[in-house]
Amino acid sequence: MNSSNKRIVIVGGGTAGWITANLMATHWGDKGFDITLVESPDIGIIGVGEGSTPPLKGFMDTVGITESQWMPECNATYKVGITFRDWSVKPGFTQYVHPFLCQPDQFTAPAFFHNSFLRRKGVELEGHPDHFFLTTELIRQKLAPLTPANFPFEINYGYHFDSGLLGQYLARHAAGKGVKHRLATISDVVLDGQGNIDFLLTEKGEKIKGDLYVDSTGFKGQLIQQALKVPFISFAESLFNDSAVVFPTTPDEEIAPHTVSTALKYGWAWRIPLTNRTGNGYVYSSGFVDADTAETEFRQHLGLLDSDVEARRLKFKVGRVAQHWVKNCLAVGLSQGFIEPLEATALDMVQETVVRFIEAYNQGAGSDQHRDDFNHRISTRFDAIRDYIVCHYRISSRTDTEYWRACGSNEKISLSLRSILMSWMAGNNITDELEKQKLDAYFPNVSWNCLLAGKGIYPDPSQLKPGSELAHRYKIEGIQNFIRGCALNFRPHKEVLHGQTNR
Ligand SMILES: Cc1cc2nc3c(=O)[nH]c(=O)nc-3n(C[C@H](O)[C@H](O)[C@H](O)COP(=O)(O)OP(=O)(O)OC[C@H]3O[C@@H](n4cnc5c(N)ncnc54)[C@H](O)[C@@H]3O)c2cc1C
């Protein structure tokens, strides 16, 4: 940014808009920039999105918000991973945890890689990821991922939170950093002769003029898609889900620090523990089931068939825009794309987009080269996340409905994902292939291994042979002792959350 380029107008007051406002105000606020967030008083936010990945902690640290400040206000809890239930029908593999890796795992992950690799070669070894990672033990014992100062390892974690309250918290924080908040509905986006956004027009006929515009208007992408006509690349042929039904239930007595994702007949249901309630949602494909049947199945799953609590129904589209930064407009949040909430990656994409944009702008002041590199980088990340999510469905061994049979036989997957699956099935180490295909741009090697091993993508147990002593060099008991020893350093999740509330 230079001195003649100082007005930033963010359109949209959902989580994406407020994360953008906080990051831009933190990085550029003292350089004389004028940042305004415009939010419609009539168009609501999407109001879901209650799970994060670990980088959200980095965001909070960057903008100067501590856990004791924001967590109690947003009914937040800690999250160390996601437990996947009933995605596989293979005996012994009907459940596994996708862990957020932490430092102590460096001592146990080699054993997982070793066992998993040899099991694929036909050796009878324990290859289920749940035996090898500290995270699984924290979930089992319902412990918070905070350690005493003398514990010499770092622990990685994310959060669960009320997304509406988080948006409000971030709005207050942004105001403290000088961000102006304006309530108005944008009815027109007016372009200049070069195709840049010249100004915005509100429903009341007021002009809002900026030098840079951020589109955080949600799925419709009013600036990037509607006004600037940037094409939307749909992921619908490899990801079938397009609908959700959402339903809160009472809070858990003991709070385990994980999201639970349970596969149902036409999709999957999330269970997210907050301090004041449990968030539940069923993500499904309207191509395979109607909304009423899906809601009935979901209520049945929750044991609340007769409850008169009203459920919320939502539609969404999966895919991304062809470019995220075009002319003087940056798209952030649902306006730039959405994959689906299975691994709760959306806010992470928001954060990455804004941080990389600030970096690119600082370096190149908006040069074409910097813009192209930025767009390529963000799209690569989107596509890498998509492939990981598609893999969940493609390798599921469920065949109980047309939906799962279609997922399991879907050939419309990327060549990159196809090459990873072929490499795994051939019994190879997939590390090099992931790197070659740039599929480790988001989920690391260990996540891919957990996904494939956790769903039991191994030779049939009847084909496994005992193997040499060398093959059995890692003893599960020793690994479990180490993990349980580490877990002694952690306190009950509920106790830690209670302490925050009473601070
Ligand atoms: C079913 C489901 C589950 C999800 N779960 C997760 C999850 O677990 N984790 C995760 O990270 N993400 C999740 N997400 C994604 C997450 O909800 C979003 O990424 C996040 O809420 C950000 O949304 P947003 O700010 O882009 O859009 P929205 O929340 O839709 O906000 C749009 C804003 O734009 C404003 N606006 C719109 N039009 C105008 C206009 N004309 N003039 C002025 N203002 C306007 C609105 O008033 C609103 O403030 C989920 C999404 C879905 C659909």
PDB file of C-alpha atoms and ligand atoms in Angstrom, residues 11-17 38-40 43-52 184-186 216-220 222 244 270 272 283 314 316 332-335 338 341 344-348 350, ligand 1:
ATOM      1  CA  VAL A  11     -18.233  -5.550   2.996  1.00  0.00           C
ATOM      2  CA  GLY A  12     -19.627  -8.184   5.359  1.00  0.00           C
ATOM      3  CA  GLY A  13     -19.717  -8.571   9.140  1.00  0.00           C
ATOM      4  CA  GLY A  14     -19.510 -12.352   9.445  1.00  0.00           C
ATOM      5  CA  THR A  15     -16.479 -14.033  10.979  1.00  0.00           C
ATOM      6  CA  ALA A  16     -14.557 -13.571   7.718  1.00  0.00           C
ATOM      7  CA  GLY A  17     -15.113  -9.810   7.627  1.00  0.00           C
ATOM      8  CA  VAL A  38     -19.923  -2.232   6.102  1.00  0.00           C
ATOM      9  CA  GLU A  39     -22.527  -4.722   7.257  1.00  0.00           C
ATOM     10  CA  SER A  40     -26.127  -5.089   6.247  1.00  0.00           C
ATOM     11  CA  ILE A  43     -28.944  -9.732   5.848  1.00  0.00           C
ATOM     12  CA  GLY A  44     -27.830 -12.120   8.573  1.00  0.00           C
ATOM     13  CA  ILE A  45     -24.594 -14.031   8.930  1.00  0.00           C
ATOM     14  CA  ILE A  46     -24.515 -17.747   8.161  1.00  0.00           C
ATOM     15  CA  GLY A  47     -24.275 -18.434  11.906  1.00  0.00           C
ATOM     16  CA  VAL A  48     -22.515 -21.801  11.739  1.00  0.00           C
ATOM     17  CA  GLY A  49     -18.808 -22.610  11.789  1.00  0.00           C
ATOM     18  CA  GLU A  50     -18.011 -23.499  15.347  1.00  0.00           C
ATOM     19  CA  GLY A  51     -14.822 -25.502  15.009  1.00  0.00           C
ATOM     20  CA  SER A  52     -11.315 -24.335  14.176  1.00  0.00           C
ATOM     21  CA  ALA A 184     -25.822  -0.350   5.394  1.00  0.00           C
ATOM     22  CA  THR A 185     -26.928  -2.711   2.656  1.00  0.00           C
ATOM     23  CA  ILE A 186     -24.958  -2.431  -0.563  1.00  0.00           C
ATOM     24  CA  SER A 216     -16.940 -10.895   2.684  1.00  0.00           C
ATOM     25  CA  THR A 217     -20.593 -10.965   1.677  1.00  0.00           C
ATOM     26  CA  GLY A 218     -20.946 -14.732   2.069  1.00  0.00           C
ATOM     27  CA  PHE A 219     -21.907 -17.310  -0.560  1.00  0.00           C
ATOM     28  CA  LYS A 220     -23.281 -14.828  -3.083  1.00  0.00           C
ATOM     29  CA  GLN A 222     -21.622  -9.736  -4.353  1.00  0.00           C
ATOM     30  CA  ALA A 244     -27.243 -29.025   6.391  1.00  0.00           C
ATOM     31  CA  TRP A 270     -20.984 -33.047  13.654  1.00  0.00           C
ATOM     32  CA  ILE A 272     -19.277 -29.794  18.826  1.00  0.00           C
ATOM     33  CA  VAL A 283     -24.362 -32.287   6.395  1.00  0.00           C
ATOM     34  CA  LEU A 314     -29.121 -24.447   5.308  1.00  0.00           C
ATOM     35  CA  PHE A 316     -24.381 -24.292   0.599  1.00  0.00           C
ATOM     36  CA  VAL A 332     -12.363 -13.498   1.846  1.00  0.00           C
ATOM     37  CA  GLY A 333     -14.579 -16.173   3.394  1.00  0.00           C
ATOM     38  CA  LEU A 334     -17.572 -17.889   1.831  1.00  0.00           C
ATOM     39  CA  SER A 335     -17.476 -15.371  -1.053  1.00  0.00           C
ATOM     40  CA  PHE A 338     -16.167 -23.257   0.586  1.00  0.00           C
ATOM     41  CA  PRO A 341     -17.062 -28.337   6.972  1.00  0.00           C
ATOM     42  CA  ALA A 344     -13.325 -27.244   9.808  1.00  0.00           C
ATOM     43  CA  THR A 345     -10.850 -25.527   7.492  1.00  0.00           C
ATOM     44  CA  ALA A 346     -12.863 -22.452   6.423  1.00  0.00           C
ATOM     45  CA  LEU A 347     -11.606 -19.948   9.007  1.00  0.00           C
ATOM     46  CA  ASP A 348      -8.096 -21.160   8.452  1.00  0.00           C
ATOM     47  CA  VAL A 350      -9.792 -16.842   5.778  1.00  0.00           C
TER      48      VAL A 350
HETATM   49  C1  LIG B   1     -22.960 -26.128   7.472  1.00  0.00           C
HETATM   50  C2  LIG B   1     -21.712 -25.334   7.658  1.00  0.00           C
HETATM   51  C3  LIG B   1     -20.828 -25.655   8.694  1.00  0.00           C
HETATM   52  C4  LIG B   1     -19.644 -24.950   8.845  1.00  0.00           C
HETATM   53  N1  LIG B   1     -18.747 -25.312   9.822  1.00  0.00           N
HETATM   54  C5  LIG B   1     -17.543 -24.697   9.894  1.00  0.00           C
HETATM   55  C6  LIG B   1     -16.588 -25.057  10.865  1.00  0.00           C
HETATM   56  O1  LIG B   1     -16.801 -25.933  11.693  1.00  0.00           O
HETATM   57  N2  LIG B   1     -15.417 -24.396  10.888  1.00  0.00           N
HETATM   58  C7  LIG B   1     -15.132 -23.383  10.013  1.00  0.00           C
HETATM   59  O2  LIG B   1     -14.026 -22.825  10.060  1.00  0.00           O
HETATM   60  N3  LIG B   1     -16.047 -22.982   9.132  1.00  0.00           N
HETATM   61  C8  LIG B   1     -17.236 -23.616   9.036  1.00  0.00           C
HETATM   62  N4  LIG B   1     -18.148 -23.181   8.127  1.00  0.00           N
HETATM   63  C9  LIG B   1     -17.847 -21.994   7.322  1.00  0.00           C
HETATM   64  C10 LIG B   1     -18.088 -20.760   8.183  1.00  0.00           C
HETATM   65  O3  LIG B   1     -19.426 -20.715   8.600  1.00  0.00           O
HETATM   66  C11 LIG B   1     -17.740 -19.496   7.431  1.00  0.00           C
HETATM   67  O4  LIG B   1     -16.489 -19.619   6.820  1.00  0.00           O
HETATM   68  C12 LIG B   1     -17.683 -18.305   8.362  1.00  0.00           C
HETATM   69  O5  LIG B   1     -18.837 -18.208   9.133  1.00  0.00           O
HETATM   70  C13 LIG B   1     -17.468 -17.019   7.611  1.00  0.00           C
HETATM   71  O6  LIG B   1     -18.611 -16.683   6.875  1.00  0.00           O
HETATM   72  P1  LIG B   1     -18.589 -15.297   6.086  1.00  0.00           P
HETATM   73  O7  LIG B   1     -18.199 -14.232   7.013  1.00  0.00           O
HETATM   74  O8  LIG B   1     -17.773 -15.473   4.849  1.00  0.00           O
HETATM   75  O9  LIG B   1     -20.086 -15.134   5.596  1.00  0.00           O
HETATM   76  P2  LIG B   1     -21.440 -14.800   6.422  1.00  0.00           P
HETATM   77  O10 LIG B   1     -21.408 -15.295   7.806  1.00  0.00           O
HETATM   78  O11 LIG B   1     -22.546 -15.273   5.535  1.00  0.00           O
HETATM   79  O12 LIG B   1     -21.469 -13.219   6.492  1.00  0.00           O
HETATM   80  C14 LIG B   1     -21.852 -12.420   5.390  1.00  0.00           C
HETATM   81  C15 LIG B   1     -21.915 -10.971   5.825  1.00  0.00           C
HETATM   82  O13 LIG B   1     -22.083 -10.166   4.669  1.00  0.00           O
HETATM   83  C16 LIG B   1     -23.073  -9.204   4.922  1.00  0.00           C
HETATM   84  N5  LIG B   1     -23.691  -8.840   3.652  1.00  0.00           N
HETATM   85  C17 LIG B   1     -24.176  -9.673   2.707  1.00  0.00           C
HETATM   86  N6  LIG B   1     -24.675  -8.954   1.676  1.00  0.00           N
HETATM   87  C18 LIG B   1     -24.482  -7.658   2.003  1.00  0.00           C
HETATM   88  C19 LIG B   1     -24.798  -6.436   1.353  1.00  0.00           C
HETATM   89  N7  LIG B   1     -25.414  -6.397   0.169  1.00  0.00           N
HETATM   90  N8  LIG B   1     -24.490  -5.268   1.972  1.00  0.00           N
HETATM   91  C20 LIG B   1     -23.857  -5.269   3.178  1.00  0.00           C
HETATM   92  N9  LIG B   1     -23.540  -6.404   3.822  1.00  0.00           N
HETATM   93  C21 LIG B   1     -23.854  -7.575   3.246  1.00  0.00           C
HETATM   94  C22 LIG B   1     -24.065  -9.862   5.879  1.00  0.00           C
HETATM   95  O14 LIG B   1     -24.810  -8.910   6.589  1.00  0.00           O
HETATM   96  C23 LIG B   1     -23.077 -10.631   6.771  1.00  0.00           C
HETATM   97  O15 LIG B   1     -22.620  -9.774   7.775  1.00  0.00           O
HETATM   98  C24 LIG B   1     -19.352 -23.870   7.970  1.00  0.00           C
HETATM   99  C25 LIG B   1     -20.259 -23.524   6.969  1.00  0.00           C
HETATM  100  C26 LIG B   1     -21.409 -24.249   6.794  1.00  0.00           C
HETATM  101  C27 LIG B   1     -22.357 -23.857   5.683  1.00  0.00           C
END
